[in-house]
Amino acid sequence: MDNLVTMYRTMCLIRRYEDQLAEIYTEGKTPLFSIAAGTIPGEMHLAAGQEPVAVGVISHLKQDDVVTAPHRPHHFAIAKGVDLRLMTAEIFGRRTGLSRGKGGHMHLFDPQTHFSCSGIVGAGFPPAVGAALAFSRQGRDNVAVAFAGEGAANQGTFHESLNLAALWKVPVVFVIEDNHYAISVPKEQSTAVAHNSDRAQAYGIPGVYVAGNDVLAISEAAEEAINRARQGQGPTLLEIETTRLYGHFQGDAEAYLHAGEKESWRQLDPIARFRSYLLEHHTLSEDEDQTIQREVEERVEDAVKFARESLEPDVGEAYRDVFVES
Ligand SMILES: Cc1ncc(C[n+]2csc(CCOP(=O)(O)OP(=O)(O)O)c2C)c(N)n1
Ligand SMILES: [Mg+2]
């Protein structure tokens, strides 16, 4: 019961965070939409609508389990417990950020929670397999989870990683987050099979498809896959259907969507559905919900305030942590 409310709270925190970033992102960029200018420099890929994937899976992980995530990373980072202040400062390009403001929103690295992400599509699969190989060699019961979009399942790294993970039977779970599009390209135009989970057969591992963007169904499938991995039974591929409620990036005109497509996704908002479920089952009261909304509001405000008040890095910082010719 408590666990369900915790999951709901985390989903609400993610949504509030993403909505807040969407608003702040436009600061200083208009009227000509200059991507490099403003409070948040660089591109911005938001994951509102995809909260069930992160929360349903990561709620079964421990602090020292490893998560690798893609260029759309905030929901995974928040679910894994990355410090909201440090993460926000990183996104704002401030010196107090996780990587002293040099990574930005697609490059959040947090040794504390064993979380990382990358702007290179498909880059998270091999390091997850590497972490899983280390866990099995060290005799630890940890698990690594690699999250990526359905577009990333057509990268070589996906197939190479599934092959080695299956061969070595290491404790890794691959999660394909299918939001139907890779930028503007629908899956049907890029992928030879209807379901990425079918690709698991080629590597002799279980492949599970979870429809409906439903946090409880996702949680159930993830629990089984993570337990298998923890018990030494090797990798699983999960394909999870989801929907993104913003564009591919902030500023995306979304001309590729069909009429009414976005509205139909909004009507199936996974947080609203989960909230109704919890209220109906008396797991959550209206009062508790209001308290949660206040709490998440405060947490987001606090993180944004911290980031706004932090300084930008010194120019000399550009030469730190990089290879320079002597
Ligand atoms: C190796 C590589 N190729 C191309 C790109 C440009 N790119 C950024 S996001 C993206 C689409 C990714 O789609 P998907 O994996 O479905 O993730 P989603 O954006 O839907 O979350 C592409 C092609 C990139 N960042 N890295
Ligand atoms: Mg996608």
mmCIF file of C-alpha atoms and ligand atoms in Angstrom:
data_model
loop_
_atom_site.group_PDB
_atom_site.id
_atom_site.type_symbol
_atom_site.label_atom_id
_atom_site.label_comp_id
_atom_site.label_asym_id
_atom_site.label_seq_id
_atom_site.Cartn_x
_atom_site.Cartn_y
_atom_site.Cartn_z
ATOM 1 C CA MET A 1 0.000 0.000 0.000
ATOM 2 C CA ASP A 2 2.644 2.477 1.127
ATOM 3 C CA ASN A 3 4.682 1.418 -1.810
ATOM 4 C CA LEU A 4 1.907 2.376 -4.231
ATOM 5 C CA VAL A 5 1.596 5.836 -2.694
ATOM 6 C CA THR A 6 5.372 6.236 -2.894
ATOM 7 C CA MET A 7 5.216 5.326 -6.581
ATOM 8 C CA TYR A 8 2.411 7.826 -7.107
ATOM 9 C CA ARG A 9 4.354 10.542 -5.267
ATOM 10 C CA THR A 10 7.414 9.946 -7.443
ATOM 11 C CA MET A 11 5.299 10.096 -10.603
ATOM 12 C CA CYS A 12 3.793 13.398 -9.436
ATOM 13 C CA LEU A 13 7.246 14.769 -8.643
ATOM 14 C CA ILE A 14 8.488 13.858 -12.124
ATOM 15 C CA ARG A 15 5.467 15.475 -13.789
ATOM 16 C CA ARG A 16 5.742 18.667 -11.746
ATOM 17 C CA TYR A 17 9.450 18.813 -12.501
ATOM 18 C CA GLU A 18 8.978 18.359 -16.255
ATOM 19 C CA ASP A 19 6.160 20.926 -16.413
ATOM 20 C CA GLN A 20 8.317 23.391 -14.495
ATOM 21 C CA LEU A 21 11.295 22.859 -16.801
ATOM 22 C CA ALA A 22 9.043 23.303 -19.845
ATOM 23 C CA GLU A 23 8.090 26.718 -18.512
ATOM 24 C CA ILE A 24 11.593 27.807 -17.509
ATOM 25 C CA TYR A 25 13.083 26.548 -20.770
ATOM 26 C CA THR A 26 11.490 29.368 -22.765
ATOM 27 C CA GLU A 27 13.106 32.054 -20.526
ATOM 28 C CA GLY A 28 15.573 34.099 -22.551
ATOM 29 C CA LYS A 29 15.048 32.099 -25.751
ATOM 30 C CA THR A 30 12.224 34.025 -27.357
ATOM 31 C CA PRO A 31 11.203 35.728 -29.653
ATOM 32 C CA LEU A 32 13.614 33.963 -32.053
ATOM 33 C CA PHE A 33 13.989 30.715 -30.108
ATOM 34 C CA SER A 34 17.716 30.690 -29.606
ATOM 35 C CA ILE A 35 18.541 27.205 -28.338
ATOM 36 C CA ALA A 36 21.847 28.178 -26.732
ATOM 37 C CA ALA A 37 20.487 31.175 -24.815
ATOM 38 C CA GLY A 38 18.439 31.525 -21.672
ATOM 39 C CA THR A 39 18.258 29.981 -18.219
ATOM 40 C CA ILE A 40 18.592 26.439 -19.607
ATOM 41 C CA PRO A 41 21.056 26.343 -22.496
ATOM 42 C CA GLY A 42 20.966 23.506 -25.032
ATOM 43 C CA GLU A 43 18.301 21.061 -26.133
ATOM 44 C CA MET A 44 15.591 19.776 -23.826
ATOM 45 C CA HIS A 45 13.847 16.384 -24.049
ATOM 46 C CA LEU A 46 11.050 16.002 -21.529
ATOM 47 C CA ALA A 47 9.494 12.725 -20.407
ATOM 48 C CA ALA A 48 6.080 13.764 -19.090
ATOM 49 C CA GLY A 49 3.698 10.867 -19.801
ATOM 50 C CA GLN A 50 6.473 8.286 -19.521
ATOM 51 C CA GLU A 51 6.600 8.282 -15.714
ATOM 52 C CA PRO A 52 5.205 4.717 -15.369
ATOM 53 C CA VAL A 53 8.227 3.243 -17.158
ATOM 54 C CA ALA A 54 10.738 4.786 -14.783
ATOM 55 C CA VAL A 55 8.758 4.329 -11.589
ATOM 56 C CA GLY A 56 7.385 0.863 -12.377
ATOM 57 C CA VAL A 57 10.866 -0.521 -13.002
ATOM 58 C CA ILE A 58 13.110 1.463 -10.662
ATOM 59 C CA SER A 59 10.892 0.906 -7.621
ATOM 60 C CA HIS A 60 12.360 -2.633 -7.603
ATOM 61 C CA LEU A 61 15.982 -1.469 -7.562
ATOM 62 C CA LYS A 62 18.398 -0.848 -4.711
ATOM 63 C CA GLN A 63 20.598 2.216 -4.318
ATOM 64 C CA ASP A 64 23.682 0.335 -5.559
ATOM 65 C CA ASP A 65 21.966 -1.208 -8.587
ATOM 66 C CA VAL A 66 23.013 0.484 -11.817
ATOM 67 C CA VAL A 67 20.790 2.440 -14.211
ATOM 68 C CA THR A 68 21.861 3.706 -17.618
ATOM 69 C CA ALA A 69 19.432 6.046 -19.370
ATOM 70 C CA PRO A 70 19.121 7.851 -22.708
ATOM 71 C CA HIS A 71 18.882 11.507 -23.791
ATOM 72 C CA ARG A 72 15.389 11.789 -22.224
ATOM 73 C CA PRO A 73 16.573 11.062 -18.693
ATOM 74 C CA HIS A 74 14.818 13.080 -15.973
ATOM 75 C CA HIS A 75 12.123 10.546 -15.037
ATOM 76 C CA PHE A 76 14.746 7.816 -14.625
ATOM 77 C CA ALA A 77 17.076 10.061 -12.621
ATOM 78 C CA ILE A 78 14.314 11.176 -10.253
ATOM 79 C CA ALA A 79 13.038 7.617 -9.772
ATOM 80 C CA LYS A 80 16.603 6.452 -9.011
ATOM 81 C CA GLY A 81 16.894 9.135 -6.347
ATOM 82 C CA VAL A 82 19.386 11.527 -7.944
ATOM 83 C CA ASP A 83 19.562 14.704 -5.841
ATOM 84 C CA LEU A 84 17.086 17.141 -7.366
ATOM 85 C CA ARG A 85 19.123 20.229 -6.528
ATOM 86 C CA LEU A 86 22.353 18.922 -8.072
ATOM 87 C CA MET A 87 20.523 17.619 -11.116
ATOM 88 C CA THR A 88 18.729 20.907 -11.693
ATOM 89 C CA ALA A 89 21.938 22.881 -11.303
ATOM 90 C CA GLU A 90 23.520 20.609 -13.915
ATOM 91 C CA ILE A 91 20.611 21.178 -16.298
ATOM 92 C CA PHE A 92 20.979 24.945 -15.779
ATOM 93 C CA GLY A 93 24.721 24.668 -16.506
ATOM 94 C CA ARG A 94 25.791 25.819 -13.028
ATOM 95 C CA ARG A 95 28.979 24.978 -11.139
ATOM 96 C CA THR A 96 27.057 23.273 -8.327
ATOM 97 C CA GLY A 97 25.692 20.683 -10.773
ATOM 98 C CA LEU A 98 26.446 16.959 -10.823
ATOM 99 C CA SER A 99 29.220 17.510 -13.384
ATOM 100 C CA ARG A 100 29.945 21.104 -12.412
ATOM 101 C CA GLY A 101 27.584 22.309 -15.121
ATOM 102 C CA LYS A 102 29.515 20.854 -18.036
ATOM 103 C CA GLY A 103 27.225 17.959 -18.931
ATOM 104 C CA GLY A 104 23.793 19.477 -19.219
ATOM 105 C CA HIS A 105 20.492 17.670 -19.219
ATOM 106 C CA MET A 106 21.555 14.725 -21.440
ATOM 107 C CA HIS A 107 24.647 13.963 -19.388
ATOM 108 C CA LEU A 108 23.688 13.430 -15.782
ATOM 109 C CA PHE A 109 26.222 11.299 -13.911
ATOM 110 C CA ASP A 110 25.697 10.398 -10.286
ATOM 111 C CA PRO A 111 28.014 7.884 -8.600
ATOM 112 C CA GLN A 112 25.917 8.211 -5.426
ATOM 113 C CA THR A 113 22.885 6.548 -6.994
ATOM 114 C CA HIS A 114 24.790 4.670 -9.741
ATOM 115 C CA PHE A 115 22.953 6.619 -12.409
ATOM 116 C CA SER A 116 24.176 7.770 -15.795
ATOM 117 C CA CYS A 117 22.734 8.819 -19.136
ATOM 118 C CA SER A 118 23.976 9.775 -22.579
ATOM 119 C CA GLY A 119 22.933 11.888 -25.555
ATOM 120 C CA ILE A 120 24.244 9.195 -27.911
ATOM 121 C CA VAL A 121 21.325 6.967 -28.880
ATOM 122 C CA GLY A 122 22.021 3.361 -27.851
ATOM 123 C CA ALA A 123 25.077 4.252 -25.756
ATOM 124 C CA GLY A 124 23.640 2.957 -22.476
ATOM 125 C CA PHE A 125 23.406 -0.734 -23.380
ATOM 126 C CA PRO A 126 27.120 -1.724 -23.322
ATOM 127 C CA PRO A 127 27.974 -0.068 -19.970
ATOM 128 C CA ALA A 128 24.957 -1.757 -18.376
ATOM 129 C CA VAL A 129 26.234 -5.128 -19.568
ATOM 130 C CA GLY A 130 29.692 -4.196 -18.269
ATOM 131 C CA ALA A 131 28.278 -3.340 -14.854
ATOM 132 C CA ALA A 132 26.313 -6.596 -14.820
ATOM 133 C CA LEU A 133 29.437 -8.558 -15.745
ATOM 134 C CA ALA A 134 31.264 -6.914 -12.844
ATOM 135 C CA PHE A 135 28.404 -7.789 -10.461
ATOM 136 C CA SER A 136 28.464 -11.437 -11.479
ATOM 137 C CA ARG A 137 32.282 -11.667 -11.246
ATOM 138 C CA GLN A 138 32.196 -10.072 -7.798
ATOM 139 C CA GLY A 139 29.451 -12.444 -6.661
ATOM 140 C CA ARG A 140 27.130 -9.540 -5.811
ATOM 141 C CA ASP A 141 23.359 -9.731 -6.153
ATOM 142 C CA ASN A 142 23.089 -6.365 -7.870
ATOM 143 C CA VAL A 143 21.342 -5.721 -11.165
ATOM 144 C CA ALA A 144 21.932 -3.275 -14.002
ATOM 145 C CA VAL A 145 19.047 -1.822 -15.989
ATOM 146 C CA ALA A 146 19.538 -0.187 -19.391
ATOM 147 C CA PHE A 147 16.663 2.056 -20.494
ATOM 148 C CA ALA A 148 16.377 3.301 -24.073
ATOM 149 C CA GLY A 149 13.785 4.402 -26.604
ATOM 150 C CA GLU A 150 12.407 2.152 -29.340
ATOM 151 C CA GLY A 151 14.583 4.041 -31.839
ATOM 152 C CA ALA A 152 17.680 2.826 -29.980
ATOM 153 C CA ALA A 153 16.660 -0.808 -30.516
ATOM 154 C CA ASN A 154 17.824 -0.471 -34.119
ATOM 155 C CA GLN A 155 21.352 0.453 -33.086
ATOM 156 C CA GLY A 156 24.149 -2.123 -33.242
ATOM 157 C CA THR A 157 24.892 -1.624 -29.553
ATOM 158 C CA PHE A 158 21.472 -3.052 -28.667
ATOM 159 C CA HIS A 159 22.064 -6.329 -30.505
ATOM 160 C CA GLU A 160 25.702 -6.669 -29.442
ATOM 161 C CA SER A 161 24.718 -6.088 -25.822
ATOM 162 C CA LEU A 162 21.843 -8.571 -25.848
ATOM 163 C CA ASN A 163 24.086 -11.183 -27.413
ATOM 164 C CA LEU A 164 26.882 -10.882 -24.846
ATOM 165 C CA ALA A 165 24.509 -10.508 -21.900
ATOM 166 C CA ALA A 166 22.697 -13.707 -22.924
ATOM 167 C CA LEU A 167 25.932 -15.564 -23.589
ATOM 168 C CA TRP A 168 27.428 -14.558 -20.240
ATOM 169 C CA LYS A 169 24.057 -14.773 -18.439
ATOM 170 C CA VAL A 170 24.736 -11.554 -16.556
ATOM 171 C CA PRO A 171 22.216 -9.712 -14.312
ATOM 172 C CA VAL A 172 20.933 -7.045 -16.677
ATOM 173 C CA VAL A 173 17.449 -5.978 -17.726
ATOM 174 C CA PHE A 174 16.992 -4.155 -21.027
ATOM 175 C CA VAL A 175 13.999 -1.829 -21.104
ATOM 176 C CA ILE A 176 12.759 -0.429 -24.397
ATOM 177 C CA GLU A 177 10.556 2.553 -23.790
ATOM 178 C CA ASP A 178 8.295 2.609 -26.840
ATOM 179 C CA ASN A 179 6.759 6.067 -27.231
ATOM 180 C CA HIS A 180 6.006 5.332 -30.916
ATOM 181 C CA TYR A 181 8.430 7.874 -32.345
ATOM 182 C CA ALA A 182 12.144 8.456 -32.799
ATOM 183 C CA ILE A 183 12.127 12.220 -33.276
ATOM 184 C CA SER A 184 9.474 12.335 -36.055
ATOM 185 C CA VAL A 185 9.865 8.763 -37.366
ATOM 186 C CA PRO A 186 7.127 6.311 -36.373
ATOM 187 C CA LYS A 187 8.327 2.860 -35.343
ATOM 188 C CA GLU A 188 6.541 1.245 -38.321
ATOM 189 C CA GLN A 189 8.894 3.117 -40.654
ATOM 190 C CA SER A 190 12.106 2.101 -38.909
ATOM 191 C CA THR A 191 11.619 -1.316 -37.370
ATOM 192 C CA ALA A 192 11.152 -4.657 -39.159
ATOM 193 C CA VAL A 193 9.164 -6.272 -36.350
ATOM 194 C CA ALA A 194 5.965 -5.053 -34.692
ATOM 195 C CA HIS A 195 7.363 -5.729 -31.231
ATOM 196 C CA ASN A 196 10.906 -5.199 -30.080
ATOM 197 C CA SER A 197 10.299 -7.777 -27.354
ATOM 198 C CA ASP A 198 10.217 -10.443 -30.142
ATOM 199 C CA ARG A 199 13.885 -9.710 -30.767
ATOM 200 C CA ALA A 200 14.728 -11.388 -27.448
ATOM 201 C CA GLN A 201 14.111 -14.781 -29.090
ATOM 202 C CA ALA A 202 17.139 -14.273 -31.304
ATOM 203 C CA TYR A 203 19.294 -14.247 -28.188
ATOM 204 C CA GLY A 204 17.471 -16.985 -26.271
ATOM 205 C CA ILE A 205 16.234 -14.695 -23.475
ATOM 206 C CA PRO A 206 12.696 -13.828 -22.339
ATOM 207 C CA GLY A 207 11.046 -10.890 -24.095
ATOM 208 C CA VAL A 208 7.997 -9.302 -22.498
ATOM 209 C CA TYR A 209 5.686 -6.707 -24.003
ATOM 210 C CA VAL A 210 3.757 -4.463 -21.602
ATOM 211 C CA ALA A 211 0.891 -2.485 -23.149
ATOM 212 C CA GLY A 212 -1.098 0.446 -21.794
ATOM 213 C CA ASN A 213 1.431 2.685 -20.016
ATOM 214 C CA ASP A 214 0.121 1.280 -16.748
ATOM 215 C CA VAL A 215 2.474 1.546 -13.780
ATOM 216 C CA LEU A 216 1.106 -1.551 -12.041
ATOM 217 C CA ALA A 217 1.472 -3.803 -15.093
ATOM 218 C CA ILE A 218 4.969 -2.424 -15.664
ATOM 219 C CA SER A 219 5.898 -2.964 -12.035
ATOM 220 C CA GLU A 220 4.749 -6.585 -12.181
ATOM 221 C CA ALA A 221 6.737 -7.371 -15.330
ATOM 222 C CA ALA A 222 9.792 -5.533 -14.010
ATOM 223 C CA GLU A 223 9.716 -7.331 -10.676
ATOM 224 C CA GLU A 224 9.878 -10.687 -12.393
ATOM 225 C CA ALA A 225 12.692 -9.628 -14.721
ATOM 226 C CA ILE A 226 14.734 -8.047 -11.925
ATOM 227 C CA ASN A 227 14.264 -11.069 -9.658
ATOM 228 C CA ARG A 228 15.417 -13.382 -12.450
ATOM 229 C CA ALA A 229 18.523 -11.277 -12.918
ATOM 230 C CA ARG A 230 19.236 -11.086 -9.183
ATOM 231 C CA GLN A 231 18.880 -14.841 -8.849
ATOM 232 C CA GLY A 232 21.459 -15.491 -11.556
ATOM 233 C CA GLN A 233 19.002 -16.500 -14.274
ATOM 234 C CA GLY A 234 20.259 -13.927 -16.759
ATOM 235 C CA PRO A 235 18.859 -11.032 -18.777
ATOM 236 C CA THR A 236 15.326 -10.123 -19.852
ATOM 237 C CA LEU A 237 14.129 -7.698 -22.498
ATOM 238 C CA LEU A 238 11.096 -5.605 -21.569
ATOM 239 C CA GLU A 239 9.282 -3.575 -24.202
ATOM 240 C CA ILE A 240 7.017 -1.006 -22.565
ATOM 241 C CA GLU A 241 4.436 0.988 -24.458
ATOM 242 C CA THR A 242 4.215 4.603 -23.358
ATOM 243 C CA THR A 243 3.367 8.086 -24.643
ATOM 244 C CA ARG A 244 5.233 11.363 -24.480
ATOM 245 C CA LEU A 245 3.116 14.395 -23.754
ATOM 246 C CA TYR A 246 5.589 17.028 -24.971
ATOM 247 C CA GLY A 247 7.349 17.073 -28.336
ATOM 248 C CA HIS A 248 10.576 15.200 -29.076
ATOM 249 C CA PHE A 249 12.370 18.322 -27.889
ATOM 250 C CA GLN A 250 11.080 21.650 -26.597
ATOM 251 C CA GLY A 251 10.390 23.690 -29.716
ATOM 252 C CA ASP A 252 9.248 20.662 -31.765
ATOM 253 C CA ALA A 253 6.306 21.719 -33.984
ATOM 254 C CA GLU A 254 5.117 18.071 -34.036
ATOM 255 C CA ALA A 255 3.811 18.337 -37.604
ATOM 256 C CA TYR A 256 4.249 14.557 -37.921
ATOM 257 C CA LEU A 257 1.465 13.719 -35.431
ATOM 258 C CA HIS A 258 -2.001 12.705 -36.680
ATOM 259 C CA ALA A 259 -4.929 14.954 -35.845
ATOM 260 C CA GLY A 260 -6.113 14.221 -32.313
ATOM 261 C CA GLU A 261 -3.192 11.918 -31.484
ATOM 262 C CA LYS A 262 -1.811 14.059 -28.666
ATOM 263 C CA GLU A 263 -5.297 14.686 -27.236
ATOM 264 C CA SER A 264 -5.990 10.944 -27.084
ATOM 265 C CA TRP A 265 -2.753 10.421 -25.132
ATOM 266 C CA ARG A 266 -3.636 13.225 -22.755
ATOM 267 C CA GLN A 267 -6.991 11.610 -22.079
ATOM 268 C CA LEU A 268 -5.122 8.476 -21.005
ATOM 269 C CA ASP A 269 -2.741 10.379 -18.737
ATOM 270 C CA PRO A 270 -1.114 7.631 -16.637
ATOM 271 C CA ILE A 271 -0.903 9.757 -13.497
ATOM 272 C CA ALA A 272 -4.593 10.687 -13.572
ATOM 273 C CA ARG A 273 -5.454 7.003 -14.109
ATOM 274 C CA PHE A 274 -3.238 5.862 -11.229
ATOM 275 C CA ARG A 275 -4.694 8.554 -8.988
ATOM 276 C CA SER A 276 -8.254 7.352 -9.737
ATOM 277 C CA TYR A 277 -7.188 3.782 -9.053
ATOM 278 C CA LEU A 278 -5.676 4.704 -5.674
ATOM 279 C CA LEU A 279 -8.695 6.774 -4.664
ATOM 280 C CA GLU A 280 -11.128 4.026 -5.692
ATOM 281 C CA HIS A 281 -9.197 1.452 -3.694
ATOM 282 C CA HIS A 282 -8.952 3.789 -0.677
ATOM 283 C CA THR A 283 -5.173 3.636 -0.831
ATOM 284 C CA LEU A 284 -5.058 7.412 -1.131
ATOM 285 C CA SER A 285 -7.439 10.093 0.162
ATOM 286 C CA GLU A 286 -8.112 13.489 -1.428
ATOM 287 C CA ASP A 287 -6.373 15.128 1.554
ATOM 288 C CA GLU A 288 -3.281 12.953 1.182
ATOM 289 C CA ASP A 289 -3.223 13.744 -2.508
ATOM 290 C CA GLN A 290 -3.245 17.464 -1.787
ATOM 291 C CA THR A 291 -0.402 17.038 0.674
ATOM 292 C CA ILE A 292 1.574 15.173 -1.989
ATOM 293 C CA GLN A 293 0.925 17.927 -4.538
ATOM 294 C CA ARG A 294 2.170 20.532 -2.053
ATOM 295 C CA GLU A 295 5.254 18.473 -1.223
ATOM 296 C CA VAL A 296 6.267 17.979 -4.828
ATOM 297 C CA GLU A 297 5.678 21.648 -5.570
ATOM 298 C CA GLU A 298 7.996 22.591 -2.717
ATOM 299 C CA ARG A 299 10.685 20.138 -3.762
ATOM 300 C CA VAL A 300 10.700 21.440 -7.326
ATOM 301 C CA GLU A 301 10.701 25.067 -6.182
ATOM 302 C CA ASP A 302 13.595 24.346 -3.837
ATOM 303 C CA ALA A 303 15.669 22.683 -6.571
ATOM 304 C CA VAL A 304 14.987 25.473 -9.059
ATOM 305 C CA LYS A 305 15.863 28.136 -6.485
ATOM 306 C CA PHE A 306 19.129 26.348 -5.712
ATOM 307 C CA ALA A 307 20.018 26.185 -9.414
ATOM 308 C CA ARG A 308 19.061 29.799 -10.102
ATOM 309 C CA GLU A 309 21.189 31.028 -7.202
ATOM 310 C CA SER A 310 24.227 28.994 -8.259
ATOM 311 C CA LEU A 311 27.023 30.505 -10.318
ATOM 312 C CA GLU A 312 28.068 29.480 -13.800
ATOM 313 C CA PRO A 313 31.415 27.647 -14.022
ATOM 314 C CA ASP A 314 34.662 29.591 -14.428
ATOM 315 C CA VAL A 315 36.020 29.664 -17.974
ATOM 316 C CA GLY A 316 39.097 27.713 -16.804
ATOM 317 C CA GLU A 317 36.810 24.840 -15.871
ATOM 318 C CA ALA A 318 36.551 24.037 -19.596
ATOM 319 C CA TYR A 319 40.038 22.505 -19.438
ATOM 320 C CA ARG A 320 39.372 20.362 -16.394
ATOM 321 C CA ASP A 321 38.387 16.676 -16.824
ATOM 322 C CA VAL A 322 39.223 16.640 -20.528
ATOM 323 C CA PHE A 323 42.233 15.371 -22.486
ATOM 324 C CA VAL A 324 44.338 18.303 -23.596
ATOM 325 C CA GLU A 325 47.461 18.168 -25.742
ATOM 326 C CA SER A 326 50.518 19.302 -23.797
HETATM 327 C C1 LIG B 1 23.956 7.680 -32.358
HETATM 328 C C2 LIG B 1 22.951 8.792 -32.490
HETATM 329 N N1 LIG B 1 22.285 8.942 -33.660
HETATM 330 C C3 LIG B 1 21.369 9.927 -33.805
HETATM 331 C C4 LIG B 1 21.136 10.807 -32.780
HETATM 332 C C5 LIG B 1 20.091 11.920 -32.928
HETATM 333 N N2 LIG B 1 18.902 11.548 -32.141
HETATM 334 C C6 LIG B 1 18.685 12.080 -30.905
HETATM 335 S S1 LIG B 1 17.300 11.469 -30.197
HETATM 336 C C7 LIG B 1 16.965 10.505 -31.535
HETATM 337 C C8 LIG B 1 15.740 9.625 -31.573
HETATM 338 C C9 LIG B 1 15.690 8.667 -30.453
HETATM 339 O O1 LIG B 1 14.458 7.986 -30.474
HETATM 340 P P1 LIG B 1 14.118 6.949 -29.355
HETATM 341 O O2 LIG B 1 15.265 6.040 -29.128
HETATM 342 O O3 LIG B 1 12.829 6.316 -29.739
HETATM 343 O O4 LIG B 1 13.959 7.832 -28.039
HETATM 344 P P2 LIG B 1 12.887 8.967 -27.702
HETATM 345 O O5 LIG B 1 13.459 10.273 -28.197
HETATM 346 O O6 LIG B 1 11.633 8.616 -28.401
HETATM 347 O O7 LIG B 1 12.768 8.954 -26.229
HETATM 348 C C10 LIG B 1 17.943 10.657 -32.521
HETATM 349 C C11 LIG B 1 17.937 9.951 -33.817
HETATM 350 C C12 LIG B 1 21.881 10.639 -31.582
HETATM 351 N N3 LIG B 1 21.717 11.456 -30.550
HETATM 352 N N4 LIG B 1 22.762 9.613 -31.453
HETATM 353 MG MG MG B 2 10.901 6.807 -29.134
#
